[in-house]
CSV table of C-alpha atoms and ligand atoms in Angstrom, one decimal:
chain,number,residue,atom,x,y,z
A,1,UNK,CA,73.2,-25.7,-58.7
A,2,UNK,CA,73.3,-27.2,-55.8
A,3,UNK,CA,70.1,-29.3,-54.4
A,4,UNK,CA,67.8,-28.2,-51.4
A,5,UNK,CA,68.6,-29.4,-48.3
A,6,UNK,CA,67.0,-32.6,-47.4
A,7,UNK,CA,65.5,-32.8,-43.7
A,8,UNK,CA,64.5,-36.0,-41.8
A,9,UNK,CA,61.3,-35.8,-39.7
A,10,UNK,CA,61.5,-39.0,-37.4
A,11,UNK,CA,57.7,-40.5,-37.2
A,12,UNK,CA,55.9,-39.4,-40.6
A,13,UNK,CA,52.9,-40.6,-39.6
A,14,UNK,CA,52.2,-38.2,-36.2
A,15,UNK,CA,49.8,-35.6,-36.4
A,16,UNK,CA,52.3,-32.7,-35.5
A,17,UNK,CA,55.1,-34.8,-38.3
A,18,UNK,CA,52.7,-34.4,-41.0
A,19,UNK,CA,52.2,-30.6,-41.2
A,20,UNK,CA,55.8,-30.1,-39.7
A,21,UNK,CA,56.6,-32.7,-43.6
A,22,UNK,CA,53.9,-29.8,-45.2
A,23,UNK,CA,55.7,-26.4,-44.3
A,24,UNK,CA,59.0,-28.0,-44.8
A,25,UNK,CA,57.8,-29.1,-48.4
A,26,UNK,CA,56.2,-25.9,-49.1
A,27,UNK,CA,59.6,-24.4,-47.8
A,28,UNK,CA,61.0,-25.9,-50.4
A,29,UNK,CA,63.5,-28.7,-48.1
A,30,UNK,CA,63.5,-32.2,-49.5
A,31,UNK,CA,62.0,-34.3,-47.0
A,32,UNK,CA,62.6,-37.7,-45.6
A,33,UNK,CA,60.8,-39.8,-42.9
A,34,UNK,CA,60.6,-42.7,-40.6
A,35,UNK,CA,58.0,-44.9,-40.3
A,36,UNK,CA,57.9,-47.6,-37.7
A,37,UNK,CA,55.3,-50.2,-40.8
A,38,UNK,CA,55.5,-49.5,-44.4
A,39,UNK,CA,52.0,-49.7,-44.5
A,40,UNK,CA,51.7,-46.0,-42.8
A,41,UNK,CA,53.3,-44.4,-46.1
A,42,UNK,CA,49.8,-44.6,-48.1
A,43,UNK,CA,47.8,-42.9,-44.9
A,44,UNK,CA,51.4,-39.9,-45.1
A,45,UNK,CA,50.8,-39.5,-48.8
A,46,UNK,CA,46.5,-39.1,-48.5
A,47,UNK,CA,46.8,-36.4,-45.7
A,48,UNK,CA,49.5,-34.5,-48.2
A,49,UNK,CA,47.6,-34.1,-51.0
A,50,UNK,CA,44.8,-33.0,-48.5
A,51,UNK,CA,47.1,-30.2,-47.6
A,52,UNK,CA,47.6,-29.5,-51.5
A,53,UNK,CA,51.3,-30.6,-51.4
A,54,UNK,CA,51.4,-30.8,-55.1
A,55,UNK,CA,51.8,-35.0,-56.4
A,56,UNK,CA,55.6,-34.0,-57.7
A,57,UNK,CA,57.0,-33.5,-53.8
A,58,UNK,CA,54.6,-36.0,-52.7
A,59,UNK,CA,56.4,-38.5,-55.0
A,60,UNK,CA,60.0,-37.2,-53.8
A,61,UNK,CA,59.3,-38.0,-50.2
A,62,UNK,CA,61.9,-40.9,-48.9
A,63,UNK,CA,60.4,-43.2,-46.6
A,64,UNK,CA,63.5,-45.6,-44.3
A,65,UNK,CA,61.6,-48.2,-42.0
A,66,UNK,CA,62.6,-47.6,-38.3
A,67,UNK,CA,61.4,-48.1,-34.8
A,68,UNK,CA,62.8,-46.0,-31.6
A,69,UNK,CA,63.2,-49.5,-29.9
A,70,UNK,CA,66.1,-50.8,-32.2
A,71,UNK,CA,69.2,-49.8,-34.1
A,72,UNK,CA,67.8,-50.8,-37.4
A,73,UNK,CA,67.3,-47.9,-39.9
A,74,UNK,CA,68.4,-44.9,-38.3
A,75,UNK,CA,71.8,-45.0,-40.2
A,76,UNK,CA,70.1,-45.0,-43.5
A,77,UNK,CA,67.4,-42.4,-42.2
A,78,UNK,CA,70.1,-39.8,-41.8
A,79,UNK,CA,72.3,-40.5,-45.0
A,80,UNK,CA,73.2,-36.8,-46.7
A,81,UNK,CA,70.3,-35.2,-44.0
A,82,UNK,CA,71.3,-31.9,-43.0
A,83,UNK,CA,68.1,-31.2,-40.3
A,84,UNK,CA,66.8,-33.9,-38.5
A,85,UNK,CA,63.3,-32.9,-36.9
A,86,UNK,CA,62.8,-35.8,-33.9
A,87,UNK,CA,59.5,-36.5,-33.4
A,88,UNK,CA,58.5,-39.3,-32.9
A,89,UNK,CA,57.9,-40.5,-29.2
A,90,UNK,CA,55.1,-42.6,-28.2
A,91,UNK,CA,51.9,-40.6,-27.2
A,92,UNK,CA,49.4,-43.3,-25.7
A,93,UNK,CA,45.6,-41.9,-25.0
A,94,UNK,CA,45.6,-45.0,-22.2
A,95,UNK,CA,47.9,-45.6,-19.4
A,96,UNK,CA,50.8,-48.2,-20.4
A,97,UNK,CA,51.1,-51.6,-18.7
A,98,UNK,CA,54.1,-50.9,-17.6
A,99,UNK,CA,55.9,-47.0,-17.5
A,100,UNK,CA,58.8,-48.5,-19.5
A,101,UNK,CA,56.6,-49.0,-22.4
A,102,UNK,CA,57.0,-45.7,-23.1
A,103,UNK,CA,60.1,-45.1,-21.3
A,104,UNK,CA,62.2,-46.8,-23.5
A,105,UNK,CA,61.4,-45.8,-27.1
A,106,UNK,CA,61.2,-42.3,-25.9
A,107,UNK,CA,64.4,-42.1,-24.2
A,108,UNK,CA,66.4,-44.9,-25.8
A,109,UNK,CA,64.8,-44.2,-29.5
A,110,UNK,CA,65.9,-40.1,-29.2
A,111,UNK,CA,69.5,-41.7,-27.8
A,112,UNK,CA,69.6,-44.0,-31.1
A,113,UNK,CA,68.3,-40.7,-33.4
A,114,UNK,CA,71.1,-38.4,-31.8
A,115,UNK,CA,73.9,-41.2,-32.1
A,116,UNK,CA,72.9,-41.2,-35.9
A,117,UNK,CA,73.3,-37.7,-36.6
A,118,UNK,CA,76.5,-37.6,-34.6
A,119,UNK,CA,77.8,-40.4,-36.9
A,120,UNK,CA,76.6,-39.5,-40.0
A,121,UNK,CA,78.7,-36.0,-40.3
A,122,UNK,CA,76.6,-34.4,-41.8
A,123,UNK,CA,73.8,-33.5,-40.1
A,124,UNK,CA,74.4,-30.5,-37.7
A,125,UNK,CA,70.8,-29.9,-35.8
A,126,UNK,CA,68.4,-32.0,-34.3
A,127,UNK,CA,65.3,-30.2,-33.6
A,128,UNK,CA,63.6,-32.5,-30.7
A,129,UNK,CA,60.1,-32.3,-30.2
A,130,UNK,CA,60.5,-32.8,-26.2
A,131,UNK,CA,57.0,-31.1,-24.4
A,132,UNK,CA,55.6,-29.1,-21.4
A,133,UNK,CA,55.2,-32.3,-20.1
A,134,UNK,CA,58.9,-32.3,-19.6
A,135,UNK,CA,58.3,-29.0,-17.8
A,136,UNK,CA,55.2,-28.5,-15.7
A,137,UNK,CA,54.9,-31.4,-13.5
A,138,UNK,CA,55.9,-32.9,-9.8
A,139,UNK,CA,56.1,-29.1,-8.9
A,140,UNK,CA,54.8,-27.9,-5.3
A,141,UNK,CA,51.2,-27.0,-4.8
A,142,UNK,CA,52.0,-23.2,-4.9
A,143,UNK,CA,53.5,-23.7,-8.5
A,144,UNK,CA,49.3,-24.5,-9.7
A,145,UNK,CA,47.6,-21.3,-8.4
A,146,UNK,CA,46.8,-18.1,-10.9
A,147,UNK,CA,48.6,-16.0,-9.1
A,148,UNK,CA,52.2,-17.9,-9.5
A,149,UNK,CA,54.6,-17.1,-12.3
A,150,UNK,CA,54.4,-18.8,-15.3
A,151,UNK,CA,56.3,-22.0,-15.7
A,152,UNK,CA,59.0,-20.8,-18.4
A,153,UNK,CA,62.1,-22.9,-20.2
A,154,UNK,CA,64.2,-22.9,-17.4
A,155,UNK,CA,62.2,-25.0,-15.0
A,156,UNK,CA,61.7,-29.1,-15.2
A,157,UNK,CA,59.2,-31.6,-14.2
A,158,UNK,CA,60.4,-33.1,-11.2
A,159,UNK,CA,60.5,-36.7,-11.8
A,160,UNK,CA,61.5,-37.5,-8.1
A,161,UNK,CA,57.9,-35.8,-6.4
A,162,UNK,CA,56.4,-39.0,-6.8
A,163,UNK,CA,53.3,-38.2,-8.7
A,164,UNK,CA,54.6,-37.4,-12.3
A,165,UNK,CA,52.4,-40.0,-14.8
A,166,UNK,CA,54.4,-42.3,-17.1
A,167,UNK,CA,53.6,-40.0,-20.6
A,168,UNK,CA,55.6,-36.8,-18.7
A,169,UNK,CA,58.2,-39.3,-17.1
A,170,UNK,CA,59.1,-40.5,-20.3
A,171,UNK,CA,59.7,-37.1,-22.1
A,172,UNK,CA,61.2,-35.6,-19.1
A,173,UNK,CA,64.1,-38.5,-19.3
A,174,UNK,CA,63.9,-38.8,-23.1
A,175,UNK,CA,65.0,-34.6,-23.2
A,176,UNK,CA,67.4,-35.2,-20.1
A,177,UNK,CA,69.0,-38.3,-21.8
A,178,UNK,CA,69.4,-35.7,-25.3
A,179,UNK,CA,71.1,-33.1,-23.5
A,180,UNK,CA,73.7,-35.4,-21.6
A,181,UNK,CA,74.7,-36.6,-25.3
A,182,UNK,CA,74.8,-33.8,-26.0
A,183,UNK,CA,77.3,-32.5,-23.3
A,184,UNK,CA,79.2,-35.9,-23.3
A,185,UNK,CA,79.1,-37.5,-26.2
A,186,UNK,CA,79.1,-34.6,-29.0
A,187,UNK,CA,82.0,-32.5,-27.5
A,188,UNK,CA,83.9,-32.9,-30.8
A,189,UNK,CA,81.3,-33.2,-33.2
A,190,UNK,CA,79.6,-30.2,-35.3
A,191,UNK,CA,76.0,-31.6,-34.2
A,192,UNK,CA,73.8,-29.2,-32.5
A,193,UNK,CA,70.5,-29.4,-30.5
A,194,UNK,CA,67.5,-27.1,-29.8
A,195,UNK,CA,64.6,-28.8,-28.2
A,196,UNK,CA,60.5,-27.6,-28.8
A,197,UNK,CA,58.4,-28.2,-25.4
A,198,UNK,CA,55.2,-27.6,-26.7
A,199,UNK,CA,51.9,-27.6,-24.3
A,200,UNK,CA,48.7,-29.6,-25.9
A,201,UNK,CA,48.5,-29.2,-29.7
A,202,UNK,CA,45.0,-28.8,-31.2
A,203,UNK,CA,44.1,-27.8,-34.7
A,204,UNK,CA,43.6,-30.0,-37.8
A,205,UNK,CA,43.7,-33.2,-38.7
A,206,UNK,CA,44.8,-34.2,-42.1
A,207,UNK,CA,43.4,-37.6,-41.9
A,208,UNK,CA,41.1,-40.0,-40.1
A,209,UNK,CA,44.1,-40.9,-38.0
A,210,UNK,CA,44.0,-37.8,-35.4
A,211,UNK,CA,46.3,-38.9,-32.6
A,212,UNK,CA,46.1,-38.6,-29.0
A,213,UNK,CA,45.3,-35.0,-28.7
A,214,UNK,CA,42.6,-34.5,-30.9
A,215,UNK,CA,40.8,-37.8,-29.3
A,216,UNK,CA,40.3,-35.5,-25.8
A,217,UNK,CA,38.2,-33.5,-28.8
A,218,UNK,CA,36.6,-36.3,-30.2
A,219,UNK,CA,35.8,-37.8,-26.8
A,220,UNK,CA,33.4,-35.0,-25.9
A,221,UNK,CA,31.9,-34.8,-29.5
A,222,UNK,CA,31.2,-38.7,-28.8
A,223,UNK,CA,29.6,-37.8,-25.0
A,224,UNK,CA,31.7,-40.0,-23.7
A,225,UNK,CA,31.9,-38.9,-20.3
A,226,UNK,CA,28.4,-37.2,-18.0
A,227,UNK,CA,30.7,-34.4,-17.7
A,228,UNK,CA,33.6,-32.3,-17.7
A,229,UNK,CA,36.3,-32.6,-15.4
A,230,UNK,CA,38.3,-29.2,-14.0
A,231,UNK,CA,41.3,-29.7,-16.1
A,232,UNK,CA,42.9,-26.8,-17.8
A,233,UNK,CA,45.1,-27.1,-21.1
A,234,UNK,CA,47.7,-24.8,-22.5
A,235,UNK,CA,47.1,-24.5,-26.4
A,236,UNK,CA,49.1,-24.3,-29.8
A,237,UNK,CA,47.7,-24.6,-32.7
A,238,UNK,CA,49.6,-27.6,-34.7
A,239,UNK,CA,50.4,-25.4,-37.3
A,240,UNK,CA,52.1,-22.5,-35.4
A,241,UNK,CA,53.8,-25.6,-33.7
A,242,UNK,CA,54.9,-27.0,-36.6
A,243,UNK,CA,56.2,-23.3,-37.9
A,244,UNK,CA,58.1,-23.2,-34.5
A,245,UNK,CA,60.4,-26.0,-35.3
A,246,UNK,CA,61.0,-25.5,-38.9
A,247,UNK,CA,62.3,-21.8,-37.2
A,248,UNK,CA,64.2,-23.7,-34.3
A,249,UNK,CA,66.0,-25.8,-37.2
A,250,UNK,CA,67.8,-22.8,-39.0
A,251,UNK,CA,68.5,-20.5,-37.0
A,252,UNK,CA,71.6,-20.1,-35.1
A,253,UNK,CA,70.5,-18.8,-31.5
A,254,UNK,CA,68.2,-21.9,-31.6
A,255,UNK,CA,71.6,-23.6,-30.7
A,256,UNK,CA,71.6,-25.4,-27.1
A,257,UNK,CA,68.1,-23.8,-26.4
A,258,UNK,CA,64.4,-25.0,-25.1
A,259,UNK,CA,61.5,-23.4,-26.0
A,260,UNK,CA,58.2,-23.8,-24.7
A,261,UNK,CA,55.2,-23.4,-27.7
A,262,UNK,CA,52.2,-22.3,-26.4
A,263,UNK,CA,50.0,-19.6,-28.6
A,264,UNK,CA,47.4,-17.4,-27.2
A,265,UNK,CA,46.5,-19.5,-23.8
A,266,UNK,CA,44.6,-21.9,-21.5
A,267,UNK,CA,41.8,-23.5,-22.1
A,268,UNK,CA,39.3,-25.1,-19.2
A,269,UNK,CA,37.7,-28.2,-20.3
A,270,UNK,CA,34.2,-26.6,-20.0
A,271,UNK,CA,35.2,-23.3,-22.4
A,272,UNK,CA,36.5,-26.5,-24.6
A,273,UNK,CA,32.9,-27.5,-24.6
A,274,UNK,CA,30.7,-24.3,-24.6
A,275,UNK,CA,33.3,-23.4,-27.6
A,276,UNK,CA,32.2,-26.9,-29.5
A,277,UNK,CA,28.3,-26.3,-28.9
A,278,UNK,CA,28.5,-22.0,-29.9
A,279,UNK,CA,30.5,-23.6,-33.2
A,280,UNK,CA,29.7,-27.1,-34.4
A,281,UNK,CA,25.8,-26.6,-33.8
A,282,UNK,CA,24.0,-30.2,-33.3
A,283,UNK,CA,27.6,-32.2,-34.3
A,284,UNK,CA,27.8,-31.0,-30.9
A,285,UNK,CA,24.9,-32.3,-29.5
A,286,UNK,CA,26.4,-34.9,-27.0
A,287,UNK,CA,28.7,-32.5,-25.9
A,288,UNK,CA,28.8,-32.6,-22.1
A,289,UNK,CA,28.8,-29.4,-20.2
A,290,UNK,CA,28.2,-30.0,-16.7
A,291,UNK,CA,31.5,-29.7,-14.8
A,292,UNK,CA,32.5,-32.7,-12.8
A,293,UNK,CA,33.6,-32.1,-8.8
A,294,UNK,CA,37.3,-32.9,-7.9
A,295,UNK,CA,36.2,-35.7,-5.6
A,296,UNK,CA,33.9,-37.3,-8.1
A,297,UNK,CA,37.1,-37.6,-10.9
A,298,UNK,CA,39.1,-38.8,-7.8
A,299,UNK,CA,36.9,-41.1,-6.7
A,300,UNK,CA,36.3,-42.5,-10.7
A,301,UNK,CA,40.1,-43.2,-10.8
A,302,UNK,CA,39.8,-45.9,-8.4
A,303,UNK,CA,37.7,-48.1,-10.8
A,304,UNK,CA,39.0,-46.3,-14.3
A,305,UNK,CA,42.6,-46.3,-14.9
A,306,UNK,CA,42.5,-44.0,-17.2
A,307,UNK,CA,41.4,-41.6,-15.7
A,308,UNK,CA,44.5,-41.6,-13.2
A,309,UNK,CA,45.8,-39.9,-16.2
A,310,UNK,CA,44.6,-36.5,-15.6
A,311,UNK,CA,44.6,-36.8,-11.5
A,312,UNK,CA,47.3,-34.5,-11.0
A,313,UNK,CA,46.1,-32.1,-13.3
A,314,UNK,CA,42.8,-31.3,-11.8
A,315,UNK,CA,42.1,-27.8,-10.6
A,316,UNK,CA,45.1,-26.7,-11.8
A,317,UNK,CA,45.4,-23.9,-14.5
A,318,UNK,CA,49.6,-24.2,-15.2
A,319,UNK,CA,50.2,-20.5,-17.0
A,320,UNK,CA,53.2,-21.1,-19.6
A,321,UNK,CA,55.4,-18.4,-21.4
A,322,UNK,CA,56.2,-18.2,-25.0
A,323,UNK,CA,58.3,-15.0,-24.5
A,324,UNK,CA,61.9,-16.6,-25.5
A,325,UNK,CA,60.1,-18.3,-28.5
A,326,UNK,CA,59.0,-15.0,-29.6
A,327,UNK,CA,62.6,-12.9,-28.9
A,328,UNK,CA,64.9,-15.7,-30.0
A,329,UNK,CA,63.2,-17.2,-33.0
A,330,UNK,CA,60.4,-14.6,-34.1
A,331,UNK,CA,58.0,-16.6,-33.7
A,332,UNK,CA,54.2,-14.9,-33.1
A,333,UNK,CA,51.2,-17.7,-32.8
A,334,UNK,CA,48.6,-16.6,-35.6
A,335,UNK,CA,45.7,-19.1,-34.3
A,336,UNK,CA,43.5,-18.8,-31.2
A,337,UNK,CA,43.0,-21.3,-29.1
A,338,UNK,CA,39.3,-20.9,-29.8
A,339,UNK,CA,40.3,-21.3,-33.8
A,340,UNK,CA,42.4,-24.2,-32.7
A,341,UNK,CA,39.8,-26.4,-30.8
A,342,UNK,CA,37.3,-25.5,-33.9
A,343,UNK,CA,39.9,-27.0,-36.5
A,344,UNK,CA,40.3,-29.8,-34.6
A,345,UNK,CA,36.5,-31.2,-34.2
A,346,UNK,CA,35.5,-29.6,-37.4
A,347,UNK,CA,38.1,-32.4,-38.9
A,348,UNK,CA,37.9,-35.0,-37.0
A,349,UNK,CA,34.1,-34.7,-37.8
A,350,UNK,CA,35.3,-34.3,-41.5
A,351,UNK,CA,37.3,-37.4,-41.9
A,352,UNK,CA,34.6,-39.4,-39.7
A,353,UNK,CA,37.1,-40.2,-37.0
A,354,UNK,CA,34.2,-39.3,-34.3
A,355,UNK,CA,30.5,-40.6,-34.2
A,356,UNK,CA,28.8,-38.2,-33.5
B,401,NAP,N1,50.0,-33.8,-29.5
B,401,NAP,C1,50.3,-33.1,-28.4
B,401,NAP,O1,49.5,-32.5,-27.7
B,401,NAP,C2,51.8,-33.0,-28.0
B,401,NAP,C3,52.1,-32.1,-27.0
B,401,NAP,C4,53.5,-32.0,-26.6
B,401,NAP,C5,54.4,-32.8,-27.2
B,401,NAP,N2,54.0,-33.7,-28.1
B,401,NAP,C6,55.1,-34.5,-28.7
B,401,NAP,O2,55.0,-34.3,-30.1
B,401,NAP,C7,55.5,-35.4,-30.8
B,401,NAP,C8,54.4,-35.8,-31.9
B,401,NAP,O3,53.2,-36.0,-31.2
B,401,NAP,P1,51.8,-36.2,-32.0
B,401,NAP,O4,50.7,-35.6,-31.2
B,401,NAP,O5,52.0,-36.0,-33.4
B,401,NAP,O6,51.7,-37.8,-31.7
B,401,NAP,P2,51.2,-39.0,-32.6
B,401,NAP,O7,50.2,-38.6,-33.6
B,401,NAP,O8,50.8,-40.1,-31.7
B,401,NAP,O9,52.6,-39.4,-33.3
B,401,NAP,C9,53.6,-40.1,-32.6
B,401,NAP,C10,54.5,-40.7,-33.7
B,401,NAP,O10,55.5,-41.4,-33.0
B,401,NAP,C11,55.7,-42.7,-33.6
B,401,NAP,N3,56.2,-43.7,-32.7
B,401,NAP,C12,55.6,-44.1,-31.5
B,401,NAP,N4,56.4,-45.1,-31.0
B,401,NAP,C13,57.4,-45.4,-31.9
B,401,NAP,C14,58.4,-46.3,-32.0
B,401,NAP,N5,58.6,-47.2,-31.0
B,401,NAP,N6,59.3,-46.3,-33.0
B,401,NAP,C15,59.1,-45.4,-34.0
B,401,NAP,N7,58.1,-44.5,-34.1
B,401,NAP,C16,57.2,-44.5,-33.0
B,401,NAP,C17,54.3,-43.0,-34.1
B,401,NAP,O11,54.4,-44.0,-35.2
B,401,NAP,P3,53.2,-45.0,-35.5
B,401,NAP,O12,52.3,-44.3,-36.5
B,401,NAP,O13,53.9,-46.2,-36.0
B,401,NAP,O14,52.5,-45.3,-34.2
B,401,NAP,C18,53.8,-41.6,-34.7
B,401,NAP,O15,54.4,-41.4,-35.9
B,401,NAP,C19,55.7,-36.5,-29.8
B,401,NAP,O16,57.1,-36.5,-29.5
B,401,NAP,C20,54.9,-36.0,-28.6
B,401,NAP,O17,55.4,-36.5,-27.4
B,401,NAP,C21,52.7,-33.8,-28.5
């Protein structure tokens, strides 16, 4: 009888890698994963079993050492792999020091992950995780109001406007670097490519470790801020998101397609909040509510760099499509954005990753 097929999911220890590593193990695949220190695998393995992955697949998972910035590794990662789920990409909470900090190991690391499945022979899909980051930004004014049309896979942050942050530079270039391998580099090869742009993914942690999104949760839980500023966010729920790719890996119209992964909608910062005080009660207690004017976030960003982050997001309520996700790969969101928020800051409260 021959084995399952055995999947690599680049970056085990992410917060969208680990319950893509869960649905693909309760899928049945055999799994394999990249870790840039050994010392991550322990923190994998806890957030499994919290998931109930059962201590038999937890103990089959292969773990290869490897980091986007160097060619170390990514041979072995993709021995006898036939899927290879590219996550990992770094996904700072703070701005870099310099943009190629996260240039580099997002657009280099995916061209070292691609070159390995192209050698290897024997994987034929990488699923990238790209994002609507590579999508939504360095667009005219007229592209932000209600009224427009939503932003849909066809359209690309424009990294020549001027104003797109390092974060969205580097997965715009990291997904235009994948498909130019793609088109000059894989002609002859049996290696195929579907990309997943997903908006900001919310829903639960399995550990204390909850990544960059989740912290924009945990910072209003801590009252870090006097108030909310007008920023808008599309939503998926991390498990939706991660049941988008595992679909995008198998099935054969995913070939040579993007598709952005939103589920139910937007959220503004300040439903974000009034959702966290109707549902987590007096753990929401320092949860700030009053909304923060546009000039007052402006004029912050001259003495806080990290809030130059979010500058050219203010006011702006981006609306995103999920229609070819739905048509092409049957994929249907089953979590609110409301149930997705909730998931998030009831675990990060769980796992004490907030004080709160
Ligand atoms: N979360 C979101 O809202 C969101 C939205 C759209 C797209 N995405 C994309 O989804 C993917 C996963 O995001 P996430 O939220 O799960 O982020 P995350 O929790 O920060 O995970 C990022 C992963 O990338 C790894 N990584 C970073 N730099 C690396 C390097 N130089 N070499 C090897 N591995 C490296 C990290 O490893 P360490 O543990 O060693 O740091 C970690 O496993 C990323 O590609 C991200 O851009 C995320």
């Amino acid at each position: 009888m021959s084995e399952n097929p055995l999947v690599l999911v680049t970056g085990g220890s992410g917060f969208l890698a680990i319950w893509v590593i869960v649905q693909l193990f309760n899928q049945g695949y055999r799994v394999r994963t990249t870790v840039r220190k050994l010392t991550r695998v322990n923190d994998i393995k806890k957030c499994l079993c919290e998931a109930n992955i059962t201590e038999e697949q937890i103990s089959s998972l292969e773990v290869v050492q490897a980091d986007l910035l160097k060619d170390a590794g990514w041979a072995e990662a993709v021995k006898d792999v036939t899927y290879d789920l590219h996550l990992a990409s770094p996904f700072p909470a703070e701005l870099p020091k310099h943009e190629d900090d996260l240039i580099n190991p997002a657009r280099d690391g995916t061209i070292r992950v691609l070159r390995a499945a192209r050698n290897s022979g024997c994987v034929t899909r990488v699923v990238m995780t790209s994002s609507f980051a590579a999508v939504g930004y360095g667009h005219p004014e007229e592209r932000f109001k209600p009224d427009a049309s939503p932003f849909i896979e066809k359209d690309w942050t424009n990294i020549s406007s001027g104003n797109v942050p390092p974060y969205q530079k580097s997965k715009t270039l990291a997904e235009l670097a994948a498909w130019e391998f793609m088109e000059t580099e894989c002609m002859d090869s049996k290696l195929e490519l579907a990309v997943i742009n997903p908006v900001s993914i919310y829903g639960p942690a399995l550990g204390k470790d909850d990544g960059t999104s989740l912290r924009a949760i945990g910072e209003l839980l801590e009252g870090n801020s006097p108030g909310v500023p007008k920023l808008c966010w599309g939503i998926v729920d991390v498990r939706d998101c991660a049941d988008m790719h595992l679909r995008a890996m198998t099935n054969p119209r995913a070939k040579d397609e993007r598709f952005l992964c939103i589920g139910e909608g937007s959220l503004w910062m300040e439903e974000i909040s009034n959702i966290l005080k109707k549902s987590l009660g007096s753990k929401a207690k320092k949860v700030p509510t009053t909304v923060l004017p546009n000039f007052l976030v402006r004029g912050l960003a001259v003495f806080l760099p990290v809030a130059r982050l979010i500058l050219t997001d203010l006011g702006h309520n981006k609306r995103v499509s999920n229609t070819k996700a739905k048509e092409i790969l049957g994929w249907q969101w089953k979590y609110t954005s409301e149930q997705a928020v909730v998931a998030s800051a009831t675990s990060i409260t769980k796992f004490g990753a907030v004080k709160v």
